[in-house]
Protein backbone atom coordinates (compact mmCIF):
# COMPACT_ATOMS: atom_id res chain seq x y z
CA UNK A 1 0.00 0.00 0.00
CA UNK A 2 2.84 2.37 0.87
CA UNK A 3 4.47 1.63 -2.47
CA UNK A 4 1.29 2.59 -4.37
CA UNK A 5 0.92 5.81 -2.37
CA UNK A 6 4.60 6.61 -2.94
CA UNK A 7 4.25 6.06 -6.73
CA UNK A 8 1.05 8.14 -6.90
CA UNK A 9 2.64 10.91 -4.85
CA UNK A 10 5.66 10.87 -7.17
CA UNK A 11 3.40 11.19 -10.22
CA UNK A 12 1.57 14.12 -8.65
CA UNK A 13 4.89 15.86 -7.90
CA UNK A 14 6.16 15.32 -11.46
CA UNK A 15 2.86 16.49 -12.91
CA UNK A 16 3.04 19.56 -10.67
CA UNK A 17 5.94 20.82 -12.72
CA UNK A 18 3.96 20.45 -15.94
CA UNK A 19 0.53 21.74 -14.88
CA UNK A 20 -0.55 24.21 -12.23
CA UNK A 21 -2.18 21.99 -9.60
CA UNK A 22 -3.86 23.08 -6.40
CA UNK A 23 -3.80 20.65 -3.48
CA UNK A 24 -6.35 20.80 -0.70
CA UNK A 25 -5.84 18.46 2.23
CA UNK A 26 -8.98 17.61 4.13
CA UNK A 27 -9.73 15.45 7.10
CA UNK A 28 -12.87 13.38 7.03
CA UNK A 29 -14.45 10.66 9.11
CA UNK A 30 -12.90 8.11 6.76
CA UNK A 31 -9.43 9.56 7.16
CA UNK A 32 -7.33 12.15 5.34
CA UNK A 33 -8.04 12.85 1.68
CA UNK A 34 -6.48 14.99 -1.00
CA UNK A 35 -8.43 16.96 -3.63
CA UNK A 36 -6.60 17.88 -6.79
CA UNK A 37 -7.85 20.85 -8.83
CA UNK A 38 -6.48 21.09 -12.34
CA UNK A 39 -7.47 24.21 -14.30
CA UNK A 40 -8.85 23.12 -17.64
CA UNK A 41 -7.52 24.81 -20.77
CA UNK A 42 -9.74 26.64 -23.22
CA UNK A 43 -11.61 24.43 -25.66
CA UNK A 44 -9.38 23.56 -28.57
CA UNK A 45 -9.86 25.30 -31.88
CA UNK A 46 -11.88 23.46 -34.49
CA UNK A 47 -9.99 20.43 -35.74
CA UNK A 48 -9.15 19.75 -39.34
CA UNK A 49 -12.46 18.20 -40.17
CA UNK A 50 -12.55 17.89 -43.93
CA UNK A 51 -10.86 14.94 -45.58
CA UNK A 52 -11.46 16.53 -48.97
CA UNK A 53 -12.42 20.11 -49.89
CA UNK A 54 -15.98 20.86 -48.77
CA UNK A 55 -18.97 21.70 -50.88
CA UNK A 56 -20.25 25.23 -50.42
CA UNK A 57 -23.80 26.48 -49.95
CA UNK A 58 -24.69 30.09 -50.63
CA UNK A 59 -26.94 31.46 -47.87
CA UNK A 60 -29.65 33.25 -49.89
CA UNK A 61 -29.75 37.01 -49.43
CA UNK A 62 -26.46 37.00 -47.56
CA UNK A 63 -22.76 37.43 -48.38
CA UNK A 64 -22.06 34.42 -46.14
CA UNK A 65 -21.29 30.94 -47.44
CA UNK A 66 -21.46 27.74 -45.42
CA UNK A 67 -19.49 24.51 -45.72
CA UNK A 68 -21.98 21.93 -44.47
CA UNK A 69 -20.55 19.46 -41.99
CA UNK A 70 -22.51 17.20 -39.66
CA UNK A 71 -20.54 18.15 -36.53
CA UNK A 72 -19.17 21.67 -36.92
CA UNK A 73 -20.51 24.99 -38.23
CA UNK A 74 -18.09 26.60 -40.68
CA UNK A 75 -18.98 29.84 -42.46
CA UNK A 76 -17.07 31.87 -45.03
CA UNK A 77 -17.24 35.65 -45.13
CA UNK A 78 -14.85 38.42 -46.15
CA UNK A 79 -11.87 36.17 -46.98
CA UNK A 80 -12.06 34.21 -43.70
CA UNK A 81 -13.56 30.97 -42.48
CA UNK A 82 -15.42 31.32 -39.17
CA UNK A 83 -16.38 28.54 -36.76
CA UNK A 84 -18.09 28.68 -33.36
CA UNK A 85 -17.04 26.35 -30.55
CA UNK A 86 -19.21 26.73 -27.49
CA UNK A 87 -19.27 30.44 -26.72
CA UNK A 88 -16.03 31.13 -28.61
CA UNK A 89 -15.43 31.90 -32.27
CA UNK A 90 -12.42 30.94 -34.36
CA UNK A 91 -11.17 32.33 -37.65
CA UNK A 92 -8.87 30.93 -40.33
CA UNK A 93 -7.77 31.77 -43.87
CA UNK A 94 -8.14 28.09 -44.76
CA UNK A 95 -11.22 25.93 -44.26
CA UNK A 96 -9.03 23.25 -42.76
CA UNK A 97 -6.41 24.96 -40.77
CA UNK A 98 -4.66 27.31 -38.38
CA UNK A 99 -7.66 28.47 -36.38
CA UNK A 100 -7.22 31.52 -34.17
CA UNK A 101 -9.62 32.43 -31.38
CA UNK A 102 -11.37 35.73 -32.03
CA UNK A 103 -12.82 38.20 -29.60
CA UNK A 104 -16.60 38.37 -30.08
CA UNK A 105 -16.30 42.11 -30.75
CA UNK A 106 -14.47 41.33 -34.00
CA UNK A 107 -17.09 38.91 -35.26
CA UNK A 108 -18.81 40.28 -38.40
CA UNK A 109 -22.56 40.77 -37.98
CA UNK A 110 -23.26 38.73 -41.12
CA UNK A 111 -21.52 35.76 -39.52
CA UNK A 112 -22.99 36.35 -36.07
CA UNK A 113 -26.50 36.29 -37.54
CA UNK A 114 -25.97 33.45 -40.01
CA UNK A 115 -28.65 30.81 -39.42
CA UNK A 116 -27.46 27.92 -37.25
CA UNK A 117 -30.28 25.74 -38.56
CA UNK A 118 -28.87 25.81 -42.09
CA UNK A 119 -28.61 22.00 -42.09
CA UNK A 120 -32.40 21.78 -42.27
CA UNK A 121 -33.33 25.12 -43.84
CA UNK A 122 -30.89 24.84 -46.76
CA UNK A 123 -30.89 21.07 -46.97
CA UNK A 124 -31.94 21.14 -50.64
CA UNK A 125 -29.93 24.20 -51.70
CA UNK A 126 -27.51 23.79 -54.58
CA UNK A 127 -24.08 22.68 -53.36
CA UNK A 128 -21.08 24.04 -55.21
CA UNK A 129 -17.87 21.99 -55.37
CA UNK A 130 -15.10 23.85 -53.53
CA UNK A 131 -12.81 24.18 -56.58
CA UNK A 132 -15.60 25.65 -58.71
CA UNK A 133 -16.66 28.02 -55.91
CA UNK A 134 -13.08 29.19 -55.41
CA UNK A 135 -12.63 29.88 -59.15
CA UNK A 136 -15.92 31.78 -59.32
CA UNK A 137 -15.05 33.73 -56.20
CA UNK A 138 -11.58 34.64 -57.47
CA UNK A 139 -13.04 35.56 -60.86
CA UNK A 140 -15.69 37.65 -59.12
CA UNK A 141 -13.02 39.48 -57.14
CA UNK A 142 -11.06 40.16 -60.34
CA UNK A 143 -14.21 41.37 -62.13
CA UNK A 144 -15.11 43.60 -59.18
CA UNK A 145 -11.56 45.02 -59.10
CA UNK A 146 -11.57 45.47 -62.89
CA UNK A 147 -14.94 47.28 -62.78
CA UNK A 148 -13.66 49.53 -60.01
CA UNK A 149 -10.52 50.34 -62.03
CA UNK A 150 -12.60 50.94 -65.18
CA UNK A 151 -14.90 53.22 -63.20
CA UNK A 152 -11.96 55.31 -61.99
CA UNK A 153 -10.56 55.38 -65.53
CA UNK A 154 -13.95 56.53 -66.84
CA UNK A 155 -14.09 59.28 -64.19
CA UNK A 156 -10.67 60.55 -65.27
CA UNK A 157 -11.78 60.45 -68.92
CA UNK A 158 -14.90 62.49 -68.04
CA UNK A 159 -12.75 65.01 -66.16
CA UNK A 160 -10.49 65.42 -69.20
CA UNK A 161 -13.53 65.92 -71.50
CA UNK A 162 -14.88 68.55 -69.14
CA UNK A 163 -11.51 70.35 -69.14
CA UNK A 164 -11.40 70.23 -72.96
CA UNK A 165 -14.89 71.75 -73.20
CA UNK A 166 -13.86 74.58 -70.91
CA UNK A 167 -10.70 75.15 -72.99
CA UNK A 168 -12.77 75.45 -76.21
CA UNK A 169 -15.02 78.08 -74.67
CA UNK A 170 -12.14 80.10 -73.28
CA UNK A 171 -12.91 79.30 -69.68
CA UNK A 172 -10.30 76.65 -69.10
CA UNK A 173 -6.88 76.68 -67.59
CA UNK A 174 -4.60 79.65 -68.12
CA UNK A 175 -7.26 82.37 -68.54
CA UNK A 176 -7.47 85.18 -66.05
mmCIF file of C-alpha atoms in Angstrom:
data_model
loop_
_atom_site.group_PDB
_atom_site.id
_atom_site.type_symbol
_atom_site.label_atom_id
_atom_site.label_comp_id
_atom_site.label_asym_id
_atom_site.label_seq_id
_atom_site.Cartn_x
_atom_site.Cartn_y
_atom_site.Cartn_z
ATOM 1 C CA UNK A 1 0.000 0.000 0.000
ATOM 2 C CA UNK A 2 2.839 2.371 0.872
ATOM 3 C CA UNK A 3 4.467 1.626 -2.469
ATOM 4 C CA UNK A 4 1.290 2.587 -4.367
ATOM 5 C CA UNK A 5 0.917 5.809 -2.368
ATOM 6 C CA UNK A 6 4.604 6.609 -2.943
ATOM 7 C CA UNK A 7 4.250 6.060 -6.725
ATOM 8 C CA UNK A 8 1.052 8.136 -6.905
ATOM 9 C CA UNK A 9 2.642 10.907 -4.850
ATOM 10 C CA UNK A 10 5.662 10.869 -7.170
ATOM 11 C CA UNK A 11 3.399 11.186 -10.218
ATOM 12 C CA UNK A 12 1.575 14.120 -8.646
ATOM 13 C CA UNK A 13 4.889 15.863 -7.903
ATOM 14 C CA UNK A 14 6.164 15.320 -11.459
ATOM 15 C CA UNK A 15 2.856 16.488 -12.914
ATOM 16 C CA UNK A 16 3.035 19.561 -10.670
ATOM 17 C CA UNK A 17 5.942 20.824 -12.722
ATOM 18 C CA UNK A 18 3.956 20.455 -15.936
ATOM 19 C CA UNK A 19 0.526 21.735 -14.884
ATOM 20 C CA UNK A 20 -0.547 24.211 -12.225
ATOM 21 C CA UNK A 21 -2.182 21.991 -9.597
ATOM 22 C CA UNK A 22 -3.861 23.081 -6.404
ATOM 23 C CA UNK A 23 -3.802 20.652 -3.480
ATOM 24 C CA UNK A 24 -6.345 20.796 -0.702
ATOM 25 C CA UNK A 25 -5.840 18.459 2.225
ATOM 26 C CA UNK A 26 -8.983 17.613 4.135
ATOM 27 C CA UNK A 27 -9.728 15.453 7.104
ATOM 28 C CA UNK A 28 -12.871 13.380 7.032
ATOM 29 C CA UNK A 29 -14.453 10.657 9.106
ATOM 30 C CA UNK A 30 -12.896 8.111 6.756
ATOM 31 C CA UNK A 31 -9.431 9.557 7.157
ATOM 32 C CA UNK A 32 -7.334 12.150 5.339
ATOM 33 C CA UNK A 33 -8.037 12.847 1.676
ATOM 34 C CA UNK A 34 -6.480 14.986 -1.004
ATOM 35 C CA UNK A 35 -8.428 16.965 -3.626
ATOM 36 C CA UNK A 36 -6.597 17.875 -6.786
ATOM 37 C CA UNK A 37 -7.850 20.852 -8.828
ATOM 38 C CA UNK A 38 -6.476 21.087 -12.343
ATOM 39 C CA UNK A 39 -7.473 24.211 -14.298
ATOM 40 C CA UNK A 40 -8.851 23.120 -17.641
ATOM 41 C CA UNK A 41 -7.519 24.807 -20.766
ATOM 42 C CA UNK A 42 -9.739 26.636 -23.224
ATOM 43 C CA UNK A 43 -11.610 24.432 -25.656
ATOM 44 C CA UNK A 44 -9.378 23.555 -28.571
ATOM 45 C CA UNK A 45 -9.864 25.296 -31.882
ATOM 46 C CA UNK A 46 -11.878 23.464 -34.491
ATOM 47 C CA UNK A 47 -9.993 20.433 -35.745
ATOM 48 C CA UNK A 48 -9.147 19.752 -39.337
ATOM 49 C CA UNK A 49 -12.457 18.197 -40.174
ATOM 50 C CA UNK A 50 -12.549 17.895 -43.932
ATOM 51 C CA UNK A 51 -10.855 14.943 -45.579
ATOM 52 C CA UNK A 52 -11.456 16.532 -48.974
ATOM 53 C CA UNK A 53 -12.419 20.106 -49.887
ATOM 54 C CA UNK A 54 -15.979 20.865 -48.769
ATOM 55 C CA UNK A 55 -18.973 21.697 -50.875
ATOM 56 C CA UNK A 56 -20.250 25.226 -50.418
ATOM 57 C CA UNK A 57 -23.800 26.479 -49.955
ATOM 58 C CA UNK A 58 -24.692 30.095 -50.625
ATOM 59 C CA UNK A 59 -26.937 31.458 -47.874
ATOM 60 C CA UNK A 60 -29.653 33.247 -49.888
ATOM 61 C CA UNK A 61 -29.750 37.008 -49.425
ATOM 62 C CA UNK A 62 -26.455 37.004 -47.558
ATOM 63 C CA UNK A 63 -22.757 37.431 -48.383
ATOM 64 C CA UNK A 64 -22.060 34.420 -46.141
ATOM 65 C CA UNK A 65 -21.295 30.936 -47.440
ATOM 66 C CA UNK A 66 -21.456 27.745 -45.416
ATOM 67 C CA UNK A 67 -19.489 24.512 -45.719
ATOM 68 C CA UNK A 68 -21.983 21.929 -44.470
ATOM 69 C CA UNK A 69 -20.545 19.461 -41.994
ATOM 70 C CA UNK A 70 -22.509 17.198 -39.661
ATOM 71 C CA UNK A 71 -20.540 18.146 -36.528
ATOM 72 C CA UNK A 72 -19.173 21.672 -36.916
ATOM 73 C CA UNK A 73 -20.506 24.991 -38.225
ATOM 74 C CA UNK A 74 -18.094 26.600 -40.677
ATOM 75 C CA UNK A 75 -18.979 29.836 -42.456
ATOM 76 C CA UNK A 76 -17.066 31.867 -45.029
ATOM 77 C CA UNK A 77 -17.240 35.646 -45.129
ATOM 78 C CA UNK A 78 -14.853 38.418 -46.154
ATOM 79 C CA UNK A 79 -11.874 36.169 -46.985
ATOM 80 C CA UNK A 80 -12.062 34.212 -43.702
ATOM 81 C CA UNK A 81 -13.557 30.965 -42.477
ATOM 82 C CA UNK A 82 -15.415 31.316 -39.168
ATOM 83 C CA UNK A 83 -16.378 28.538 -36.763
ATOM 84 C CA UNK A 84 -18.087 28.682 -33.364
ATOM 85 C CA UNK A 85 -17.039 26.347 -30.550
ATOM 86 C CA UNK A 86 -19.212 26.726 -27.487
ATOM 87 C CA UNK A 87 -19.272 30.444 -26.719
ATOM 88 C CA UNK A 88 -16.032 31.128 -28.607
ATOM 89 C CA UNK A 89 -15.434 31.902 -32.271
ATOM 90 C CA UNK A 90 -12.419 30.939 -34.356
ATOM 91 C CA UNK A 91 -11.167 32.331 -37.649
ATOM 92 C CA UNK A 92 -8.869 30.933 -40.328
ATOM 93 C CA UNK A 93 -7.767 31.770 -43.866
ATOM 94 C CA UNK A 94 -8.145 28.087 -44.764
ATOM 95 C CA UNK A 95 -11.223 25.931 -44.260
ATOM 96 C CA UNK A 96 -9.033 23.247 -42.761
ATOM 97 C CA UNK A 97 -6.408 24.964 -40.769
ATOM 98 C CA UNK A 98 -4.663 27.312 -38.381
ATOM 99 C CA UNK A 99 -7.662 28.474 -36.382
ATOM 100 C CA UNK A 100 -7.217 31.518 -34.172
ATOM 101 C CA UNK A 101 -9.620 32.429 -31.379
ATOM 102 C CA UNK A 102 -11.373 35.727 -32.035
ATOM 103 C CA UNK A 103 -12.825 38.204 -29.604
ATOM 104 C CA UNK A 104 -16.596 38.373 -30.084
ATOM 105 C CA UNK A 105 -16.301 42.114 -30.746
ATOM 106 C CA UNK A 106 -14.470 41.334 -33.999
ATOM 107 C CA UNK A 107 -17.089 38.907 -35.260
ATOM 108 C CA UNK A 108 -18.805 40.281 -38.397
ATOM 109 C CA UNK A 109 -22.558 40.770 -37.978
ATOM 110 C CA UNK A 110 -23.258 38.735 -41.118
ATOM 111 C CA UNK A 111 -21.517 35.758 -39.516
ATOM 112 C CA UNK A 112 -22.985 36.353 -36.068
ATOM 113 C CA UNK A 113 -26.503 36.289 -37.538
ATOM 114 C CA UNK A 114 -25.972 33.445 -40.006
ATOM 115 C CA UNK A 115 -28.648 30.814 -39.421
ATOM 116 C CA UNK A 116 -27.455 27.920 -37.253
ATOM 117 C CA UNK A 117 -30.284 25.740 -38.561
ATOM 118 C CA UNK A 118 -28.871 25.806 -42.092
ATOM 119 C CA UNK A 119 -28.612 22.001 -42.093
ATOM 120 C CA UNK A 120 -32.403 21.776 -42.271
ATOM 121 C CA UNK A 121 -33.332 25.119 -43.844
ATOM 122 C CA UNK A 122 -30.887 24.843 -46.757
ATOM 123 C CA UNK A 123 -30.890 21.069 -46.971
ATOM 124 C CA UNK A 124 -31.937 21.138 -50.637
ATOM 125 C CA UNK A 125 -29.930 24.202 -51.699
ATOM 126 C CA UNK A 126 -27.512 23.789 -54.575
ATOM 127 C CA UNK A 127 -24.076 22.683 -53.358
ATOM 128 C CA UNK A 128 -21.082 24.043 -55.214
ATOM 129 C CA UNK A 129 -17.873 21.988 -55.369
ATOM 130 C CA UNK A 130 -15.103 23.850 -53.535
ATOM 131 C CA UNK A 131 -12.812 24.182 -56.580
ATOM 132 C CA UNK A 132 -15.599 25.650 -58.706
ATOM 133 C CA UNK A 133 -16.660 28.016 -55.915
ATOM 134 C CA UNK A 134 -13.082 29.190 -55.413
ATOM 135 C CA UNK A 135 -12.632 29.877 -59.148
ATOM 136 C CA UNK A 136 -15.924 31.776 -59.316
ATOM 137 C CA UNK A 137 -15.049 33.726 -56.199
ATOM 138 C CA UNK A 138 -11.584 34.640 -57.469
ATOM 139 C CA UNK A 139 -13.043 35.556 -60.865
ATOM 140 C CA UNK A 140 -15.694 37.651 -59.117
ATOM 141 C CA UNK A 141 -13.019 39.484 -57.145
ATOM 142 C CA UNK A 142 -11.064 40.157 -60.342
ATOM 143 C CA UNK A 143 -14.205 41.372 -62.132
ATOM 144 C CA UNK A 144 -15.107 43.598 -59.178
ATOM 145 C CA UNK A 145 -11.555 45.019 -59.098
ATOM 146 C CA UNK A 146 -11.573 45.469 -62.886
ATOM 147 C CA UNK A 147 -14.941 47.276 -62.776
ATOM 148 C CA UNK A 148 -13.660 49.534 -60.013
ATOM 149 C CA UNK A 149 -10.516 50.339 -62.026
ATOM 150 C CA UNK A 150 -12.599 50.941 -65.176
ATOM 151 C CA UNK A 151 -14.903 53.215 -63.204
ATOM 152 C CA UNK A 152 -11.955 55.310 -61.987
ATOM 153 C CA UNK A 153 -10.559 55.380 -65.532
ATOM 154 C CA UNK A 154 -13.951 56.530 -66.844
ATOM 155 C CA UNK A 155 -14.088 59.278 -64.192
ATOM 156 C CA UNK A 156 -10.667 60.553 -65.270
ATOM 157 C CA UNK A 157 -11.779 60.453 -68.918
ATOM 158 C CA UNK A 158 -14.904 62.491 -68.038
ATOM 159 C CA UNK A 159 -12.749 65.014 -66.158
ATOM 160 C CA UNK A 160 -10.493 65.418 -69.203
ATOM 161 C CA UNK A 161 -13.526 65.920 -71.496
ATOM 162 C CA UNK A 162 -14.879 68.554 -69.136
ATOM 163 C CA UNK A 163 -11.515 70.354 -69.145
ATOM 164 C CA UNK A 164 -11.401 70.229 -72.961
ATOM 165 C CA UNK A 165 -14.894 71.749 -73.196
ATOM 166 C CA UNK A 166 -13.861 74.576 -70.910
ATOM 167 C CA UNK A 167 -10.698 75.146 -72.986
ATOM 168 C CA UNK A 168 -12.765 75.449 -76.211
ATOM 169 C CA UNK A 169 -15.021 78.082 -74.671
ATOM 170 C CA UNK A 170 -12.144 80.101 -73.284
ATOM 171 C CA UNK A 171 -12.908 79.297 -69.682
ATOM 172 C CA UNK A 172 -10.298 76.647 -69.102
ATOM 173 C CA UNK A 173 -6.876 76.679 -67.588
ATOM 174 C CA UNK A 174 -4.600 79.650 -68.122
ATOM 175 C CA UNK A 175 -7.261 82.367 -68.535
ATOM 176 C CA UNK A 176 -7.466 85.179 -66.054
#
